[in-house]
CSV table of C-alpha atoms in Angstrom, one decimal:
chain,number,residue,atom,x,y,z
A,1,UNK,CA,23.7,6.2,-6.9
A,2,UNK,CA,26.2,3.8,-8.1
A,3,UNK,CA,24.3,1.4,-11.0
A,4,UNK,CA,22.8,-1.3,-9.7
A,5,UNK,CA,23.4,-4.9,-11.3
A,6,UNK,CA,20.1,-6.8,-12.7
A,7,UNK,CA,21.1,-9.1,-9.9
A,8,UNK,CA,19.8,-6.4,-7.2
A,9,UNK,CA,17.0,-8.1,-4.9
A,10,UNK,CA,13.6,-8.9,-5.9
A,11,UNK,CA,10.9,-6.6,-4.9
A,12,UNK,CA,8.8,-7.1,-2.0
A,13,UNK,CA,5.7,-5.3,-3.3
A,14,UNK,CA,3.4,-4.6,-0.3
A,15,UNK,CA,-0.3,-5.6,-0.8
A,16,UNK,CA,-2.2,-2.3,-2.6
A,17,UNK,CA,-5.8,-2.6,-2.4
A,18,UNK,CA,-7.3,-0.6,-5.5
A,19,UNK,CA,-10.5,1.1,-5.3
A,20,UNK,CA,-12.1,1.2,-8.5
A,21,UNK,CA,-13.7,4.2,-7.6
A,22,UNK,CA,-10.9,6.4,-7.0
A,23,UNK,CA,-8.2,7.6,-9.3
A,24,UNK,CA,-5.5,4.5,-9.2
A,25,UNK,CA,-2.1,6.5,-9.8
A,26,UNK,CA,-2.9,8.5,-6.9
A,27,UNK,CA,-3.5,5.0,-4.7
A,28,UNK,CA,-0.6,3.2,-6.5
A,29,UNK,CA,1.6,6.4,-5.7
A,30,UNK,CA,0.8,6.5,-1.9
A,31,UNK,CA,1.2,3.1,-1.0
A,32,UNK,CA,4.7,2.6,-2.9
A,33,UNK,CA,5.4,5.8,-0.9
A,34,UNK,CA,4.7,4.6,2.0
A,35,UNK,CA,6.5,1.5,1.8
A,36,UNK,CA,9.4,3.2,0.5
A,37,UNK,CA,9.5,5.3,3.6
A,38,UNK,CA,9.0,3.3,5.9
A,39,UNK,CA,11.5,0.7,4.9
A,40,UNK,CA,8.5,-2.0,3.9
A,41,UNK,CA,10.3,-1.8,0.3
A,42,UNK,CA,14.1,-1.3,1.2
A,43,UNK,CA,16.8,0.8,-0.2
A,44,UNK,CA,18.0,-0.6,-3.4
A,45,UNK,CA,15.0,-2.9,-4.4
A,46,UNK,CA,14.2,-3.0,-8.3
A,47,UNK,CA,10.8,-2.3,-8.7
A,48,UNK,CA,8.6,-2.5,-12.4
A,49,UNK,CA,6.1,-1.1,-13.9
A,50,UNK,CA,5.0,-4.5,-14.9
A,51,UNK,CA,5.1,-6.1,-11.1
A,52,UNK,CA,3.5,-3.5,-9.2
A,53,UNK,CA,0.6,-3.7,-12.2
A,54,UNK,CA,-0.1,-7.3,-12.0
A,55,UNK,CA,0.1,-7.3,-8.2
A,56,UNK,CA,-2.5,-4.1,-8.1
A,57,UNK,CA,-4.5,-6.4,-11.2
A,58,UNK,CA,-4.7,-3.0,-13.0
A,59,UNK,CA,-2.9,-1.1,-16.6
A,60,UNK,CA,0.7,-0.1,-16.5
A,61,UNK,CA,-0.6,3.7,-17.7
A,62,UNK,CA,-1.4,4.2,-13.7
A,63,UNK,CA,2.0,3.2,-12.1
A,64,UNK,CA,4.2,5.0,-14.7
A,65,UNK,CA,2.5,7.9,-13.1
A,66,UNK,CA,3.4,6.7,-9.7
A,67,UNK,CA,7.0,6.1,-10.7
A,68,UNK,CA,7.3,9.5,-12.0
A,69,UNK,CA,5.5,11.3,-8.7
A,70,UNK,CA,8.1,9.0,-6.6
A,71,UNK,CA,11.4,9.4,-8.9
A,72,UNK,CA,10.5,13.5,-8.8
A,73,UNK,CA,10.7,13.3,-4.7
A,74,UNK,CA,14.2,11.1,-5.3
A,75,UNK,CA,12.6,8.2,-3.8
A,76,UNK,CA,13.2,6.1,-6.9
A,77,UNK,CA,16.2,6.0,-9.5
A,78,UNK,CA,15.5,5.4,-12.7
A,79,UNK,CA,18.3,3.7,-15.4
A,80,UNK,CA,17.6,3.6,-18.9
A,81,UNK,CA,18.2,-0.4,-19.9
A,82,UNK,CA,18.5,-1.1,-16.6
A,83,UNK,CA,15.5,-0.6,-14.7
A,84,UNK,CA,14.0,1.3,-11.5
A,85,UNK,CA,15.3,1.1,-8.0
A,86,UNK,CA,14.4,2.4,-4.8
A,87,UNK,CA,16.8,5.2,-3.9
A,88,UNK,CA,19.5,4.7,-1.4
A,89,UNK,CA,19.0,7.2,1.3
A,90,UNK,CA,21.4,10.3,0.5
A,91,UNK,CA,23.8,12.0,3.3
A,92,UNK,CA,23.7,14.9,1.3
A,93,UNK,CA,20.4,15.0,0.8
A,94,UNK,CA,19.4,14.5,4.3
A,95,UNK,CA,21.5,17.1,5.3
A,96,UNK,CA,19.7,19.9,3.3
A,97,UNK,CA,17.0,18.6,4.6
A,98,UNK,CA,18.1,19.1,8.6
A,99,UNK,CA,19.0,22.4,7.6
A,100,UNK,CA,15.5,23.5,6.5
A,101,UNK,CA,14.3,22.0,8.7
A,102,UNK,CA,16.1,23.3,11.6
A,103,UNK,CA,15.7,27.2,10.6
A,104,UNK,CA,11.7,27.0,9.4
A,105,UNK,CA,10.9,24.9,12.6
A,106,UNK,CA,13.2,27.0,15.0
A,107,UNK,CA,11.2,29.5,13.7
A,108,UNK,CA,8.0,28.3,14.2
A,109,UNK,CA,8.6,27.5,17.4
A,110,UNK,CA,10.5,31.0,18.5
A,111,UNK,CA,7.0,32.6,17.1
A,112,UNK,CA,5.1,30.4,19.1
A,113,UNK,CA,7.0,30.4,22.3
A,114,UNK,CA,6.8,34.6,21.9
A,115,UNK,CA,3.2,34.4,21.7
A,116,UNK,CA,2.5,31.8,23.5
A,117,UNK,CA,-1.7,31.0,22.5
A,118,UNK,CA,-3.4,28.5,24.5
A,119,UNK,CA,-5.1,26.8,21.3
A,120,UNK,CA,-1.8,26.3,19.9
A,121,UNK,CA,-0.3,24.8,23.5
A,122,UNK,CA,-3.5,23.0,23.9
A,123,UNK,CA,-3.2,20.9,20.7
A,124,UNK,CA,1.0,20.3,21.1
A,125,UNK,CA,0.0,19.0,24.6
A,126,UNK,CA,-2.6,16.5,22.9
A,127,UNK,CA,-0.4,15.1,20.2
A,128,UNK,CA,2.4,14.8,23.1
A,129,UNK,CA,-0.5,12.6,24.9
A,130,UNK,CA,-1.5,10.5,22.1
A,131,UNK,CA,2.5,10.3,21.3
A,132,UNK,CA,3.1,8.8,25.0
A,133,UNK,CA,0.4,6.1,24.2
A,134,UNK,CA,1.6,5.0,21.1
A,135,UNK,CA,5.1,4.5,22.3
A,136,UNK,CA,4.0,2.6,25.4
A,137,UNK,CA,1.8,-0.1,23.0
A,138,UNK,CA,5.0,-0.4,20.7
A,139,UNK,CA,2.8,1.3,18.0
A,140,UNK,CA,5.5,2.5,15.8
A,141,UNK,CA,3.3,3.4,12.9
A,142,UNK,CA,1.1,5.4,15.1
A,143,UNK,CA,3.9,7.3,17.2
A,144,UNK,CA,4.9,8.2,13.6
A,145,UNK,CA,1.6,10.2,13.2
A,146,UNK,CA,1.7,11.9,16.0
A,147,UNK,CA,5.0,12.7,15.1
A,148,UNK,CA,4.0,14.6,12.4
A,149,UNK,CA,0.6,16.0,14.1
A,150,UNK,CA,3.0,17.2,16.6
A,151,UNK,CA,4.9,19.5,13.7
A,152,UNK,CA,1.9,20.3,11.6
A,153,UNK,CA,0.1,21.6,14.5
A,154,UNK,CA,3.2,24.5,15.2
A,155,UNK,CA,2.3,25.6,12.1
A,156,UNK,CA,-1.0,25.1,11.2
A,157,UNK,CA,-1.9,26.9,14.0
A,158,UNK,CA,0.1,29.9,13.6
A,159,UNK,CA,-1.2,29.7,9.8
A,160,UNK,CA,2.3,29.4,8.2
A,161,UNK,CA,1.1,27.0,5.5
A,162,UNK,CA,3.8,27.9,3.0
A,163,UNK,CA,6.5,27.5,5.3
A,164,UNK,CA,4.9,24.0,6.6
A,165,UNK,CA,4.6,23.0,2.3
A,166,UNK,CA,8.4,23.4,2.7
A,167,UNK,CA,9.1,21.3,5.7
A,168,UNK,CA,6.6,18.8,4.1
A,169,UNK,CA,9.4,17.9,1.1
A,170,UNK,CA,11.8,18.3,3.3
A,171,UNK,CA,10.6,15.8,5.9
A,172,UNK,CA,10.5,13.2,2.7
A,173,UNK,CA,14.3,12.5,3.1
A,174,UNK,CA,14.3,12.4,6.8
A,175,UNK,CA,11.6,9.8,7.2
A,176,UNK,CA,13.1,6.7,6.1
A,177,UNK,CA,16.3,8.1,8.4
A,178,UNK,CA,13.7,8.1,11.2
A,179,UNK,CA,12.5,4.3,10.6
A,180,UNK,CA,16.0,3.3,10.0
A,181,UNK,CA,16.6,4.5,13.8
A,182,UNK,CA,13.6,2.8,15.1
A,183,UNK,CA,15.3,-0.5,13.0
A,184,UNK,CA,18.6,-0.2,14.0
A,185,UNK,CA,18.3,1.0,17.8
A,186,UNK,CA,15.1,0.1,19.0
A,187,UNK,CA,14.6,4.3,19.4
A,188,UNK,CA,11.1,4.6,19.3
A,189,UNK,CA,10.8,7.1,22.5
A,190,UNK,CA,13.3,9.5,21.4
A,191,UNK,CA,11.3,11.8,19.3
A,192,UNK,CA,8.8,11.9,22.2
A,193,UNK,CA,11.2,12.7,25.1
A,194,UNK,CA,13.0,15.5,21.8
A,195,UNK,CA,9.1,16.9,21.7
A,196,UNK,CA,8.4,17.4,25.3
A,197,UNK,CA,11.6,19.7,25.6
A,198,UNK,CA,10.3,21.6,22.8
A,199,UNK,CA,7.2,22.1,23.8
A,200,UNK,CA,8.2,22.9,27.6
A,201,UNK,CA,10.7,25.3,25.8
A,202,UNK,CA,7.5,27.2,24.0
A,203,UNK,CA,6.0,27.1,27.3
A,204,UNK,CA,8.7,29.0,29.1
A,205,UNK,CA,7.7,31.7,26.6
A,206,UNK,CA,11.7,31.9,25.4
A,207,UNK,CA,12.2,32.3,21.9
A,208,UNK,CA,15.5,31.3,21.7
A,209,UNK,CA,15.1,28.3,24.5
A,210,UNK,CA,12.4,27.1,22.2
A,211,UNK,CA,14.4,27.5,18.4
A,212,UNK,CA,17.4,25.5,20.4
A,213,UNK,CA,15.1,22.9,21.6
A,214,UNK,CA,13.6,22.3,18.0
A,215,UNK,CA,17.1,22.4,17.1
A,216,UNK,CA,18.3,20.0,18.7
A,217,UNK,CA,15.4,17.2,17.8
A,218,UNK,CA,16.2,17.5,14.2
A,219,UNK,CA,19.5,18.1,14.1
A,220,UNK,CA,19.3,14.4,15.9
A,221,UNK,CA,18.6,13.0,12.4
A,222,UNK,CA,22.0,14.3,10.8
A,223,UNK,CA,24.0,12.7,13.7
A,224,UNK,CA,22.4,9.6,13.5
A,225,UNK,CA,23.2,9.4,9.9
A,226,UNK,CA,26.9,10.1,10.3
A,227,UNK,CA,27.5,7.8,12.4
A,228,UNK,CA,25.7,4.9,10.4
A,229,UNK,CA,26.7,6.1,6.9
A,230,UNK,CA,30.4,5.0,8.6
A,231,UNK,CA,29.8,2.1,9.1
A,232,UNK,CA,29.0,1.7,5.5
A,233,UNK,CA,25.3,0.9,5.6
A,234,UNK,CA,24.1,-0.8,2.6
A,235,UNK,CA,20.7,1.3,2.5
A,236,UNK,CA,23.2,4.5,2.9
A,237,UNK,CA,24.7,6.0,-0.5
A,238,UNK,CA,28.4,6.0,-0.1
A,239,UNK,CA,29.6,9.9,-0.4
C-alpha cells in the first residue's frame, strides 16, 4: 500500500458496545472486523488506538491487541510515524485467495456429490431456504450468513475441519470483495442463484459437475475484481 498522507479521511468508528464482563480485545477485535469487512469502516480510513478507546470508554492496552489480531489478517496497515489504516483490498491477495478456495471447496463438494448423504443435502437445502428469504427482504447482512452456513455446512458435515480452518483465512480477503459487489451492482441474489447450481450439481451425484459448479461461484470473485481494479477503484490497491 502506497503511504497514506495524515490528510487520509477521518474514521467512522462504528458504535462497539463493551461488556464488562467479557474479555474487551476480543469485543474490540470483532467489531472493527466486522466493520472492516463489511465496508462500514472503508478502505483507507486512519484508525487509532486512541479513538477507538475513547469511543469503546475503555484502556488503549485492549485495542492495541485488536490492531495487532487485524494487521496479522492484512486488514490494517500499520506506518511507523504515520499511523494505522484500513488496508486497501489487494488483487493479489484476493487472487490466492480464489485459488484456495476453488481447489479445497471443489473438493469438498466433488466428495460430497460422490457420496451423496441426506444429512449433508438436507442442511445445504436449508441454508439455500433461509438464503432465498433473506435476499427477497433485502437482508444483505443476513443473506451473508447464510452465505457462509451454506459453505461451512459442505464441510462441517463431511468433518473436514482443517481444510474448512483454511478456507476460513482465506474467505477474509474475499469478503469485503463480496460487499463491494453488493455496493457497486446491487448483486445481492448472485451468490444464491451460484449456490443452487452447486448444490443441484452435488445432487446429480457428479463429482466433477459439482467441483466446476463450486468453481465457478468463486472464481466469480476474481472476475469481479478485475474488472473494477481497472477502473482504478479507490478501495482497490493499484498493482
Amino acid at each position: 500500500m502506497p503511504r497514506p498522507s495524515r490528510a487520509a479521511r477521518p474514521p467512522q468508528l462504528p458504535v462497539l458496545t463493551i461488556d464488562r464482563t467479557l474479555r474487551a480485545p476480543e469485543q474490540v477485535y470483532r467489531g472493527l472486523r466486522e466493520a472492516i469487512v463489511t465496508l462500514a469502516i472503508a478502505p483507507g480510513t486512519a484508525l487509532s488506538e486512541g479513538d477507538v478507546a475513547e469511543a469503546c470508554s475503555i484502556s488503549r492496552t485492549p485495542v492495541r491487541e485488536a490492531f495487532a489480531r487485524l494487521s496479522e489478517e492484512q486488514l490494517l496497515d500499520v506506518f511507523p510515524n504515520l499511523g494505522t489504516f484500513v488496508s486497501l483490498i489487494d488483487p493479489q491477495a484476493v487472487a490466492e485467495a480464489v485459488t484456495i478456495r476453488r481447489l479445497l471447496e471443489g473438493e469438498a463438494a466433488a466428495s460430497a456429490a460422490a457420496n451423496a448423504e441426506p444429512a449433508l443435502l438436507r442442511e445445504m437445502s436449508e441454508a439455500v431456504a433461509r438464503h432465498e428469504q433473506a435476499v427477497s427482504r433485502g437482508d444483505a447482512a443476513g443473506a451473508y450468513a447464510c452465505d457462509e452456513a451454506f459453505h461451512h455446512t459442505l464441510f462441517a458435515t463431511q468433518k473436514l475441519s482443517q481444510m474448512w480452518q483454511s478456507v476460513s483465512r482465506a474467505r477474509t480477503h474475499l469478503q469485503r470483495v463480496h460487499h463491494l459487489r453488493i455496493s457497486e451492482r446491487g448483486a445481492l441474489g448472485d451468490a444464491l442463484e451460484q449456490h443452487r447450481l452447486v448444490l443441484a450439481a452435488i445432487e446429480s451425484g457428479s463429482p466433477e459437475a459439482a467441483r466446476a459448479a463450486m468453481a465457478a461461484h468463486i472464481e466469480a470473485h476474481g472476475r469481479f475484481l478485475s474488472r473494477v481494479a481497472g477502473l482504478k477503484h479507490p478501495y482497490i490497491r493499484a498493482t
